[in-house]
């Protein structure tokens, strides 16, 4: 097994994603880390991006809503090396109206395994996550 190192630029490409029941938690976390996130390129699925942008006061690159293709867009950006970090506030009990959660999450997990971005799924992990140097 080979170990590949991926060099990251100082300004990271960060995807912020949250299930419906976790959007308030993500917003709270993002507001707390606003100054640290502001100089990075931040992506979000549609609904999450619409919620975050006015609250944070900087541009969020919004993709489609998750069930309408945003999840796949995030996955494609991970595979193409266009996302360095996936901040995912995951509600393991939520249900996606179109795709079973187990299959939808597997897209990101598979992408993460194949391209090795930093992926977290809990507030504790996100609070520790080092984005600048080794701290947001």
Short mmCIF file of N, CA, C and O in Angstrom, two decimals:
data_model
loop_
_atom_site.label_atom_id
_atom_site.label_comp_id
_atom_site.label_asym_id
_atom_site.label_seq_id
_atom_site.Cartn_x
_atom_site.Cartn_y
_atom_site.Cartn_z
N UNK A 1 0.84 -1.18 0.00
CA UNK A 1 0.00 0.00 0.00
C UNK A 1 0.88 1.24 0.00
O UNK A 1 1.79 1.36 0.80
N UNK A 2 0.62 2.16 -0.91
CA UNK A 2 1.44 3.36 -0.99
C UNK A 2 0.77 4.51 -0.24
O UNK A 2 -0.44 4.58 -0.14
N UNK A 3 1.60 5.37 0.29
CA UNK A 3 1.10 6.57 0.97
C UNK A 3 1.34 7.76 0.07
O UNK A 3 2.49 8.12 -0.20
N UNK A 4 0.27 8.36 -0.39
CA UNK A 4 0.38 9.54 -1.24
C UNK A 4 0.15 10.77 -0.38
O UNK A 4 -0.79 10.82 0.39
N UNK A 5 1.00 11.78 -0.55
CA UNK A 5 0.83 13.03 0.17
C UNK A 5 0.21 14.03 -0.79
O UNK A 5 0.62 14.15 -1.94
N UNK A 6 -0.79 14.73 -0.31
CA UNK A 6 -1.44 15.76 -1.09
C UNK A 6 -1.10 17.11 -0.50
O UNK A 6 -1.41 17.37 0.67
N UNK A 7 -0.45 17.95 -1.27
CA UNK A 7 -0.11 19.28 -0.80
C UNK A 7 -1.35 20.16 -0.85
O UNK A 7 -2.10 20.13 -1.82
N UNK A 8 -1.59 20.90 0.22
CA UNK A 8 -2.73 21.81 0.26
C UNK A 8 -2.22 23.24 0.28
O UNK A 8 -1.21 23.55 0.90
N UNK A 9 -2.93 24.09 -0.42
CA UNK A 9 -2.61 25.51 -0.40
C UNK A 9 -3.02 26.08 0.95
O UNK A 9 -3.77 25.47 1.70
N UNK A 10 -2.54 27.30 1.24
CA UNK A 10 -2.90 27.94 2.50
C UNK A 10 -4.41 28.15 2.59
O UNK A 10 -5.02 27.87 3.61
N UNK A 11 -5.00 28.66 1.51
CA UNK A 11 -6.45 28.83 1.48
C UNK A 11 -7.07 27.52 1.03
O UNK A 11 -6.84 27.05 -0.08
N UNK A 12 -7.86 26.94 1.89
CA UNK A 12 -8.44 25.62 1.65
C UNK A 12 -9.77 25.73 0.92
O UNK A 12 -10.40 26.78 0.88
N UNK A 13 -10.18 24.61 0.36
CA UNK A 13 -11.50 24.48 -0.26
C UNK A 13 -12.30 23.58 0.67
O UNK A 13 -11.97 22.41 0.84
N UNK A 14 -13.32 24.16 1.28
CA UNK A 14 -14.05 23.50 2.35
C UNK A 14 -15.52 23.36 1.97
O UNK A 14 -16.14 24.33 1.56
N UNK A 15 -16.04 22.17 2.11
CA UNK A 15 -17.47 21.94 1.88
C UNK A 15 -18.16 21.84 3.24
O UNK A 15 -17.72 21.11 4.12
N UNK A 16 -19.23 22.61 3.40
CA UNK A 16 -20.04 22.57 4.61
C UNK A 16 -21.38 21.94 4.26
O UNK A 16 -22.10 22.45 3.40
N UNK A 17 -21.70 20.84 4.91
CA UNK A 17 -22.93 20.10 4.62
C UNK A 17 -23.58 19.72 5.94
O UNK A 17 -22.88 19.37 6.89
N UNK A 18 -24.91 19.78 5.97
CA UNK A 18 -25.62 19.38 7.19
C UNK A 18 -26.97 18.80 6.82
O UNK A 18 -27.66 19.30 5.93
N UNK A 19 -27.33 17.75 7.51
CA UNK A 19 -28.69 17.25 7.40
C UNK A 19 -29.64 18.27 8.02
O UNK A 19 -29.22 19.12 8.82
N UNK A 20 -30.91 18.20 7.66
CA UNK A 20 -31.88 19.18 8.12
C UNK A 20 -31.87 19.36 9.63
O UNK A 20 -31.89 20.49 10.13
N UNK A 21 -31.81 18.28 10.38
CA UNK A 21 -31.84 18.37 11.84
C UNK A 21 -30.53 18.88 12.44
O UNK A 21 -30.46 19.11 13.65
N UNK A 22 -29.51 19.06 11.61
CA UNK A 22 -28.20 19.52 12.10
C UNK A 22 -27.81 20.89 11.54
O UNK A 22 -26.73 21.39 11.82
N UNK A 23 -28.67 21.50 10.74
CA UNK A 23 -28.33 22.78 10.12
C UNK A 23 -28.08 23.88 11.15
O UNK A 23 -27.16 24.68 11.00
N UNK A 24 -28.87 23.92 12.22
CA UNK A 24 -28.65 24.93 13.26
C UNK A 24 -27.30 24.71 13.94
O UNK A 24 -26.60 25.67 14.27
N UNK A 25 -26.92 23.45 14.16
CA UNK A 25 -25.61 23.16 14.76
C UNK A 25 -24.48 23.63 13.84
O UNK A 25 -23.50 24.21 14.30
N UNK A 26 -24.62 23.37 12.54
CA UNK A 26 -23.61 23.81 11.59
C UNK A 26 -23.53 25.33 11.58
O UNK A 26 -22.44 25.91 11.59
N UNK A 27 -24.67 26.01 11.57
CA UNK A 27 -24.69 27.47 11.58
C UNK A 27 -23.99 28.01 12.82
O UNK A 27 -23.15 28.92 12.74
N UNK A 28 -24.28 27.44 13.96
CA UNK A 28 -23.64 27.86 15.22
C UNK A 28 -22.13 27.66 15.13
O UNK A 28 -21.35 28.54 15.51
N UNK A 29 -21.70 26.51 14.64
CA UNK A 29 -20.28 26.22 14.50
C UNK A 29 -19.61 27.19 13.51
O UNK A 29 -18.54 27.72 13.78
N UNK A 30 -20.28 27.42 12.38
CA UNK A 30 -19.71 28.30 11.36
C UNK A 30 -19.62 29.75 11.85
O UNK A 30 -18.63 30.44 11.57
N UNK A 31 -20.61 30.21 12.59
CA UNK A 31 -20.55 31.56 13.14
C UNK A 31 -19.41 31.69 14.14
O UNK A 31 -18.69 32.69 14.15
N UNK A 32 -19.22 30.67 14.95
CA UNK A 32 -18.12 30.67 15.91
C UNK A 32 -16.77 30.72 15.20
O UNK A 32 -15.83 31.36 15.65
N UNK A 33 -16.68 30.05 14.05
CA UNK A 33 -15.43 29.97 13.28
C UNK A 33 -15.42 30.90 12.07
O UNK A 33 -14.59 30.74 11.19
N UNK A 34 -16.32 31.87 12.04
CA UNK A 34 -16.50 32.74 10.88
C UNK A 34 -15.19 33.39 10.41
O UNK A 34 -14.86 33.35 9.23
N UNK A 35 -14.45 34.00 11.30
CA UNK A 35 -13.23 34.70 10.91
C UNK A 35 -12.19 33.75 10.33
O UNK A 35 -11.40 34.12 9.47
N UNK A 36 -12.19 32.52 10.80
CA UNK A 36 -11.25 31.54 10.30
C UNK A 36 -11.68 30.97 8.95
O UNK A 36 -10.84 30.65 8.11
N UNK A 37 -12.98 30.86 8.73
CA UNK A 37 -13.50 30.33 7.46
C UNK A 37 -13.48 31.37 6.34
O UNK A 37 -13.42 31.01 5.17
N UNK A 38 -13.53 32.64 6.70
CA UNK A 38 -13.77 33.71 5.72
C UNK A 38 -12.75 33.77 4.59
O UNK A 38 -13.10 34.14 3.47
N UNK A 39 -11.50 33.43 4.83
CA UNK A 39 -10.51 33.54 3.76
C UNK A 39 -10.34 32.26 2.94
O UNK A 39 -9.54 32.19 2.03
N UNK A 40 -11.14 31.25 3.26
CA UNK A 40 -11.11 30.01 2.49
C UNK A 40 -12.22 30.03 1.45
O UNK A 40 -13.14 30.84 1.52
N UNK A 41 -12.16 29.13 0.49
CA UNK A 41 -13.23 28.97 -0.49
C UNK A 41 -14.20 27.96 0.10
O UNK A 41 -13.84 26.79 0.28
N UNK A 42 -15.42 28.41 0.39
CA UNK A 42 -16.39 27.58 1.09
C UNK A 42 -17.52 27.19 0.13
O UNK A 42 -18.11 28.04 -0.53
N UNK A 43 -17.78 25.89 0.08
CA UNK A 43 -18.88 25.33 -0.71
C UNK A 43 -19.95 24.83 0.24
O UNK A 43 -19.66 24.44 1.37
N UNK A 44 -21.18 24.79 -0.25
CA UNK A 44 -22.26 24.18 0.51
C UNK A 44 -23.33 23.71 -0.46
O UNK A 44 -23.46 24.24 -1.57
N UNK A 45 -24.08 22.72 -0.03
CA UNK A 45 -25.25 22.34 -0.81
C UNK A 45 -26.26 23.48 -0.69
O UNK A 45 -26.14 24.35 0.18
N UNK A 46 -27.26 23.50 -1.57
CA UNK A 46 -28.14 24.65 -1.75
C UNK A 46 -28.78 25.23 -0.51
O UNK A 46 -28.63 26.41 -0.20
N UNK A 47 -29.54 24.43 0.21
CA UNK A 47 -30.27 24.93 1.38
C UNK A 47 -29.31 25.40 2.45
O UNK A 47 -29.50 26.47 3.05
N UNK A 48 -28.27 24.65 2.69
CA UNK A 48 -27.28 25.02 3.69
C UNK A 48 -26.59 26.32 3.30
O UNK A 48 -26.41 27.22 4.13
N UNK A 49 -26.22 26.46 2.04
CA UNK A 49 -25.56 27.68 1.56
C UNK A 49 -26.45 28.90 1.70
O UNK A 49 -25.99 29.98 2.10
N UNK A 50 -27.73 28.75 1.38
CA UNK A 50 -28.67 29.88 1.51
C UNK A 50 -28.82 30.29 2.98
O UNK A 50 -29.04 31.46 3.27
N UNK A 51 -28.71 29.36 3.88
CA UNK A 51 -28.80 29.67 5.31
C UNK A 51 -27.51 30.35 5.80
O UNK A 51 -27.57 31.31 6.56
N UNK A 52 -26.36 29.85 5.35
CA UNK A 52 -25.08 30.32 5.87
C UNK A 52 -24.66 31.70 5.34
O UNK A 52 -24.14 32.52 6.11
N UNK A 53 -24.84 31.93 4.06
CA UNK A 53 -24.27 33.13 3.44
C UNK A 53 -24.69 34.44 4.12
O UNK A 53 -23.82 35.25 4.48
N UNK A 54 -25.99 34.69 4.35
CA UNK A 54 -26.34 35.94 5.01
C UNK A 54 -25.87 36.02 6.47
O UNK A 54 -25.57 37.10 6.97
N UNK A 55 -25.79 34.89 7.11
CA UNK A 55 -25.36 34.88 8.52
C UNK A 55 -23.85 35.10 8.66
O UNK A 55 -23.41 35.73 9.62
N UNK A 56 -23.08 34.58 7.72
CA UNK A 56 -21.63 34.69 7.81
C UNK A 56 -21.09 35.95 7.14
O UNK A 56 -20.02 36.43 7.48
N UNK A 57 -21.81 36.44 6.13
CA UNK A 57 -21.41 37.69 5.48
C UNK A 57 -20.28 37.55 4.47
O UNK A 57 -19.62 38.53 4.15
N UNK A 58 -20.04 36.35 3.98
CA UNK A 58 -19.09 36.17 2.88
C UNK A 58 -19.66 35.15 1.90
O UNK A 58 -20.63 34.45 2.21
N UNK A 59 -19.06 35.11 0.70
CA UNK A 59 -19.60 34.26 -0.36
C UNK A 59 -19.47 32.78 -0.03
O UNK A 59 -18.41 32.31 0.37
N UNK A 60 -20.57 32.09 -0.22
CA UNK A 60 -20.60 30.63 -0.13
C UNK A 60 -20.88 30.14 -1.54
O UNK A 60 -21.84 30.57 -2.17
N UNK A 61 -20.04 29.28 -2.07
CA UNK A 61 -20.26 28.72 -3.41
C UNK A 61 -21.33 27.63 -3.28
O UNK A 61 -21.05 26.55 -2.79
N UNK A 62 -22.54 27.99 -3.70
CA UNK A 62 -23.68 27.11 -3.51
C UNK A 62 -23.86 26.15 -4.67
O UNK A 62 -23.86 26.56 -5.83
N UNK A 63 -24.04 24.90 -4.33
CA UNK A 63 -24.33 23.86 -5.31
C UNK A 63 -25.83 23.58 -5.23
O UNK A 63 -26.58 24.31 -4.58
N UNK A 64 -26.27 22.54 -5.88
CA UNK A 64 -27.68 22.16 -5.81
C UNK A 64 -28.03 21.68 -4.40
O UNK A 64 -27.15 21.31 -3.62
N UNK A 65 -29.30 21.66 -4.10
CA UNK A 65 -29.75 21.06 -2.85
C UNK A 65 -29.32 19.60 -2.84
O UNK A 65 -29.27 18.96 -3.91
N UNK A 66 -29.01 19.07 -1.68
CA UNK A 66 -28.51 17.69 -1.57
C UNK A 66 -29.29 16.66 -2.37
O UNK A 66 -28.73 15.98 -3.23
N UNK A 67 -30.60 16.54 -2.13
CA UNK A 67 -31.37 15.52 -2.85
C UNK A 67 -31.54 15.80 -4.34
O UNK A 67 -31.91 14.92 -5.10
N UNK A 68 -31.24 17.03 -4.75
CA UNK A 68 -31.38 17.39 -6.17
C UNK A 68 -30.06 17.33 -6.93
O UNK A 68 -29.96 17.86 -8.03
N UNK A 69 -29.05 16.74 -6.32
CA UNK A 69 -27.77 16.58 -7.00
C UNK A 69 -26.59 17.20 -6.29
O UNK A 69 -25.45 16.98 -6.67
N UNK A 70 -26.85 17.99 -5.25
CA UNK A 70 -25.75 18.64 -4.53
C UNK A 70 -24.80 17.65 -3.87
O UNK A 70 -23.59 17.86 -3.83
N UNK A 71 -25.36 16.55 -3.36
CA UNK A 71 -24.51 15.51 -2.75
C UNK A 71 -23.54 14.96 -3.79
O UNK A 71 -22.35 14.76 -3.52
N UNK A 72 -24.04 14.71 -4.98
CA UNK A 72 -23.19 14.18 -6.05
C UNK A 72 -22.17 15.22 -6.49
O UNK A 72 -21.04 14.89 -6.82
N UNK A 73 -22.57 16.51 -6.50
CA UNK A 73 -21.62 17.56 -6.87
C UNK A 73 -20.48 17.64 -5.87
O UNK A 73 -19.32 17.79 -6.26
N UNK A 74 -20.80 17.53 -4.59
CA UNK A 74 -19.76 17.51 -3.56
C UNK A 74 -18.84 16.31 -3.79
O UNK A 74 -17.62 16.43 -3.77
N UNK A 75 -19.45 15.15 -4.01
CA UNK A 75 -18.65 13.94 -4.26
C UNK A 75 -17.74 14.11 -5.46
O UNK A 75 -16.56 13.73 -5.42
N UNK A 76 -18.25 14.69 -6.53
CA UNK A 76 -17.43 14.91 -7.74
C UNK A 76 -16.28 15.86 -7.44
O UNK A 76 -15.15 15.64 -7.91
N UNK A 77 -16.53 16.89 -6.66
CA UNK A 77 -15.45 17.84 -6.32
C UNK A 77 -14.39 17.17 -5.45
O UNK A 77 -13.21 17.46 -5.58
N UNK A 78 -14.81 16.27 -4.58
CA UNK A 78 -13.83 15.52 -3.78
C UNK A 78 -12.97 14.66 -4.70
O UNK A 78 -11.74 14.67 -4.61
N UNK A 79 -13.61 13.93 -5.61
CA UNK A 79 -12.88 13.05 -6.52
C UNK A 79 -11.92 13.85 -7.40
O UNK A 79 -10.80 13.42 -7.67
N UNK A 80 -12.33 15.04 -7.81
CA UNK A 80 -11.49 15.88 -8.67
C UNK A 80 -10.44 16.67 -7.88
O UNK A 80 -9.70 17.46 -8.46
N UNK A 81 -10.38 16.48 -6.58
CA UNK A 81 -9.40 17.18 -5.75
C UNK A 81 -9.74 18.64 -5.52
O UNK A 81 -8.88 19.44 -5.17
N UNK A 82 -11.00 19.01 -5.71
CA UNK A 82 -11.43 20.39 -5.56
C UNK A 82 -11.95 20.70 -4.16
O UNK A 82 -12.37 21.83 -3.90
N UNK A 83 -11.94 19.72 -3.28
CA UNK A 83 -12.36 19.93 -1.89
C UNK A 83 -11.29 19.32 -0.99
O UNK A 83 -10.89 18.18 -1.19
N UNK A 84 -10.80 20.14 -0.04
CA UNK A 84 -9.79 19.68 0.91
C UNK A 84 -10.42 19.12 2.18
O UNK A 84 -9.89 18.20 2.79
N UNK A 85 -11.51 19.74 2.62
CA UNK A 85 -12.18 19.35 3.86
C UNK A 85 -13.67 19.24 3.61
O UNK A 85 -14.26 20.09 2.94
N UNK A 86 -14.28 18.23 4.18
CA UNK A 86 -15.73 18.11 4.19
C UNK A 86 -16.18 18.19 5.64
O UNK A 86 -15.88 17.31 6.44
N UNK A 87 -16.84 19.29 5.98
CA UNK A 87 -17.41 19.48 7.31
C UNK A 87 -18.85 19.03 7.19
O UNK A 87 -19.66 19.68 6.56
N UNK A 88 -19.16 17.90 7.77
CA UNK A 88 -20.45 17.24 7.57
C UNK A 88 -21.13 17.05 8.92
O UNK A 88 -20.69 16.24 9.72
N UNK A 89 -22.15 17.85 9.19
CA UNK A 89 -22.94 17.68 10.40
C UNK A 89 -24.03 16.67 10.07
O UNK A 89 -25.02 16.98 9.44
N UNK A 90 -23.80 15.47 10.48
CA UNK A 90 -24.54 14.29 10.07
C UNK A 90 -25.55 13.90 11.14
O UNK A 90 -25.21 13.72 12.30
N UNK A 91 -26.79 13.76 10.73
CA UNK A 91 -27.82 13.20 11.62
C UNK A 91 -28.06 11.78 11.15
O UNK A 91 -28.74 11.55 10.16
N UNK A 92 -27.48 10.85 11.85
CA UNK A 92 -27.55 9.47 11.38
C UNK A 92 -28.96 8.91 11.40
O UNK A 92 -29.22 7.85 10.83
N UNK A 93 -29.89 9.62 12.03
CA UNK A 93 -31.27 9.15 12.08
C UNK A 93 -32.17 9.83 11.05
O UNK A 93 -33.33 9.52 10.95
N UNK A 94 -31.61 10.78 10.29
CA UNK A 94 -32.44 11.49 9.32
C UNK A 94 -32.70 10.63 8.09
O UNK A 94 -31.97 9.70 7.79
N UNK A 95 -33.74 10.98 7.37
CA UNK A 95 -34.09 10.26 6.15
C UNK A 95 -34.11 11.24 5.00
O UNK A 95 -34.67 12.32 5.10
N UNK A 96 -33.51 10.85 3.93
CA UNK A 96 -33.56 11.63 2.70
C UNK A 96 -34.81 11.22 1.95
O UNK A 96 -35.06 10.03 1.78
N UNK A 97 -35.60 12.18 1.46
CA UNK A 97 -36.84 11.80 0.80
C UNK A 97 -36.63 11.03 -0.50
O UNK A 97 -37.52 10.30 -0.92
N UNK A 98 -35.46 11.16 -1.13
CA UNK A 98 -35.28 10.54 -2.43
C UNK A 98 -34.33 9.35 -2.43
O UNK A 98 -34.46 8.44 -3.20
N UNK A 99 -33.32 9.40 -1.55
CA UNK A 99 -32.27 8.38 -1.55
C UNK A 99 -32.07 7.90 -0.12
O UNK A 99 -31.93 8.72 0.78
N UNK A 100 -32.04 6.62 0.11
CA UNK A 100 -31.77 6.14 1.47
C UNK A 100 -30.44 6.70 1.97
O UNK A 100 -29.46 6.76 1.24
N UNK A 101 -30.43 7.13 3.23
CA UNK A 101 -29.23 7.75 3.80
C UNK A 101 -28.01 6.87 3.66
O UNK A 101 -26.92 7.35 3.39
N UNK A 102 -28.18 5.59 3.82
CA UNK A 102 -27.02 4.71 3.75
C UNK A 102 -26.34 4.82 2.39
O UNK A 102 -25.12 4.84 2.29
N UNK A 103 -27.12 4.93 1.33
CA UNK A 103 -26.52 5.04 0.00
C UNK A 103 -25.95 6.43 -0.24
O UNK A 103 -24.91 6.59 -0.86
N UNK A 104 -26.64 7.48 0.23
CA UNK A 104 -26.17 8.84 -0.01
C UNK A 104 -24.86 9.08 0.73
O UNK A 104 -23.92 9.65 0.19
N UNK A 105 -24.77 8.66 1.98
CA UNK A 105 -23.53 8.84 2.74
C UNK A 105 -22.39 8.07 2.12
O UNK A 105 -21.25 8.51 2.16
N UNK A 106 -22.69 6.92 1.55
CA UNK A 106 -21.64 6.10 0.95
C UNK A 106 -20.94 6.83 -0.19
O UNK A 106 -19.77 6.61 -0.44
N UNK A 107 -21.66 7.72 -0.90
CA UNK A 107 -21.02 8.48 -1.97
C UNK A 107 -19.86 9.28 -1.41
O UNK A 107 -18.75 9.22 -1.91
N UNK A 108 -20.10 10.03 -0.31
CA UNK A 108 -19.03 10.83 0.27
C UNK A 108 -17.96 9.97 0.90
O UNK A 108 -16.78 10.27 0.80
N UNK A 109 -18.36 8.90 1.56
CA UNK A 109 -17.37 8.05 2.18
C UNK A 109 -16.49 7.39 1.13
O UNK A 109 -15.27 7.32 1.27
N UNK A 110 -17.09 6.94 0.04
CA UNK A 110 -16.29 6.34 -1.04
C UNK A 110 -15.35 7.38 -1.62
O UNK A 110 -14.17 7.12 -1.84
N UNK A 111 -15.87 8.58 -1.85
CA UNK A 111 -15.02 9.65 -2.39
C UNK A 111 -13.88 9.96 -1.43
O UNK A 111 -12.76 10.18 -1.84
N UNK A 112 -14.20 9.96 -0.13
CA UNK A 112 -13.18 10.23 0.86
C UNK A 112 -12.10 9.18 0.89
O UNK A 112 -10.92 9.48 1.03
N UNK A 113 -12.50 7.95 0.74
CA UNK A 113 -11.51 6.86 0.72
C UNK A 113 -10.64 6.96 -0.52
O UNK A 113 -9.44 6.78 -0.48
N UNK A 114 -11.26 7.30 -1.64
CA UNK A 114 -10.50 7.31 -2.89
C UNK A 114 -9.61 8.53 -3.03
O UNK A 114 -8.60 8.49 -3.69
N UNK A 115 -9.97 9.67 -2.41
CA UNK A 115 -9.21 10.90 -2.59
C UNK A 115 -8.64 11.47 -1.31
O UNK A 115 -7.89 12.44 -1.35
N UNK A 116 -9.01 10.96 -0.16
CA UNK A 116 -8.45 11.32 1.13
C UNK A 116 -8.60 12.77 1.56
O UNK A 116 -7.66 13.35 2.08
N UNK A 117 -9.77 13.40 1.39
CA UNK A 117 -9.93 14.70 2.05
C UNK A 117 -10.17 14.44 3.53
O UNK A 117 -10.43 13.32 3.94
N UNK A 118 -10.09 15.49 4.33
CA UNK A 118 -10.40 15.35 5.74
C UNK A 118 -11.91 15.40 5.89
O UNK A 118 -12.55 16.35 5.44
N UNK A 119 -12.52 14.37 6.45
CA UNK A 119 -13.97 14.29 6.61
C UNK A 119 -14.29 14.11 8.08
O UNK A 119 -13.72 13.24 8.73
N UNK A 120 -15.18 14.93 8.60
CA UNK A 120 -15.60 14.78 9.97
C UNK A 120 -17.11 14.77 10.06
O UNK A 120 -17.78 15.32 9.21
N UNK A 121 -17.64 14.15 11.07
CA UNK A 121 -19.10 14.04 11.19
C UNK A 121 -19.60 14.33 12.59
O UNK A 121 -20.69 13.95 12.93
N UNK A 122 -18.81 15.03 13.40
CA UNK A 122 -19.29 15.38 14.74
C UNK A 122 -18.78 16.75 15.14
O UNK A 122 -17.72 17.19 14.67
N UNK A 123 -19.50 17.43 15.99
CA UNK A 123 -19.11 18.77 16.45
C UNK A 123 -17.74 18.73 17.12
O UNK A 123 -16.90 19.60 16.91
N UNK A 124 -17.50 17.72 17.93
CA UNK A 124 -16.21 17.61 18.60
C UNK A 124 -15.05 17.54 17.62
O UNK A 124 -14.02 18.17 17.80
N UNK A 125 -15.24 16.77 16.56
CA UNK A 125 -14.19 16.67 15.54
C UNK A 125 -14.00 18.02 14.85
O UNK A 125 -12.88 18.47 14.66
N UNK A 126 -15.09 18.67 14.48
CA UNK A 126 -15.00 19.94 13.77
C UNK A 126 -14.35 21.02 14.63
O UNK A 126 -13.61 21.85 14.13
N UNK A 127 -14.61 21.01 15.94
CA UNK A 127 -13.99 21.99 16.81
C UNK A 127 -12.47 21.80 16.88
O UNK A 127 -11.74 22.75 17.08
N UNK A 128 -12.01 20.59 16.69
CA UNK A 128 -10.59 20.29 16.74
C UNK A 128 -9.91 20.44 15.39
O UNK A 128 -8.71 20.59 15.30
N UNK A 129 -10.69 20.42 14.31
CA UNK A 129 -10.17 20.37 12.96
C UNK A 129 -9.24 21.53 12.64
O UNK A 129 -9.62 22.68 12.76
N UNK A 130 -8.03 21.26 12.24
CA UNK A 130 -7.09 22.33 11.90
C UNK A 130 -7.12 22.64 10.41
O UNK A 130 -6.67 21.86 9.59
N UNK A 131 -7.64 23.77 10.03
CA UNK A 131 -7.69 24.15 8.62
C UNK A 131 -6.56 25.10 8.27
O UNK A 131 -5.98 25.03 7.21
N UNK A 132 -6.18 26.02 9.15
CA UNK A 132 -5.06 26.94 8.91
C UNK A 132 -3.83 26.39 9.61
O UNK A 132 -3.76 26.40 10.82
N UNK A 133 -2.84 25.97 8.83
CA UNK A 133 -1.68 25.35 9.44
C UNK A 133 -2.17 24.06 10.07
O UNK A 133 -2.39 23.10 9.45
N UNK A 134 -2.37 23.97 11.29
CA UNK A 134 -3.14 22.89 11.88
C UNK A 134 -4.09 23.46 12.90
O UNK A 134 -4.15 23.08 14.03
N UNK A 135 -4.77 24.47 12.48
CA UNK A 135 -5.90 25.02 13.22
C UNK A 135 -6.64 25.90 12.23
O UNK A 135 -6.04 26.62 11.46
N UNK A 136 -7.97 25.84 12.24
CA UNK A 136 -8.75 26.65 11.31
C UNK A 136 -8.24 28.03 11.45
O UNK A 136 -8.23 28.95 11.04
#
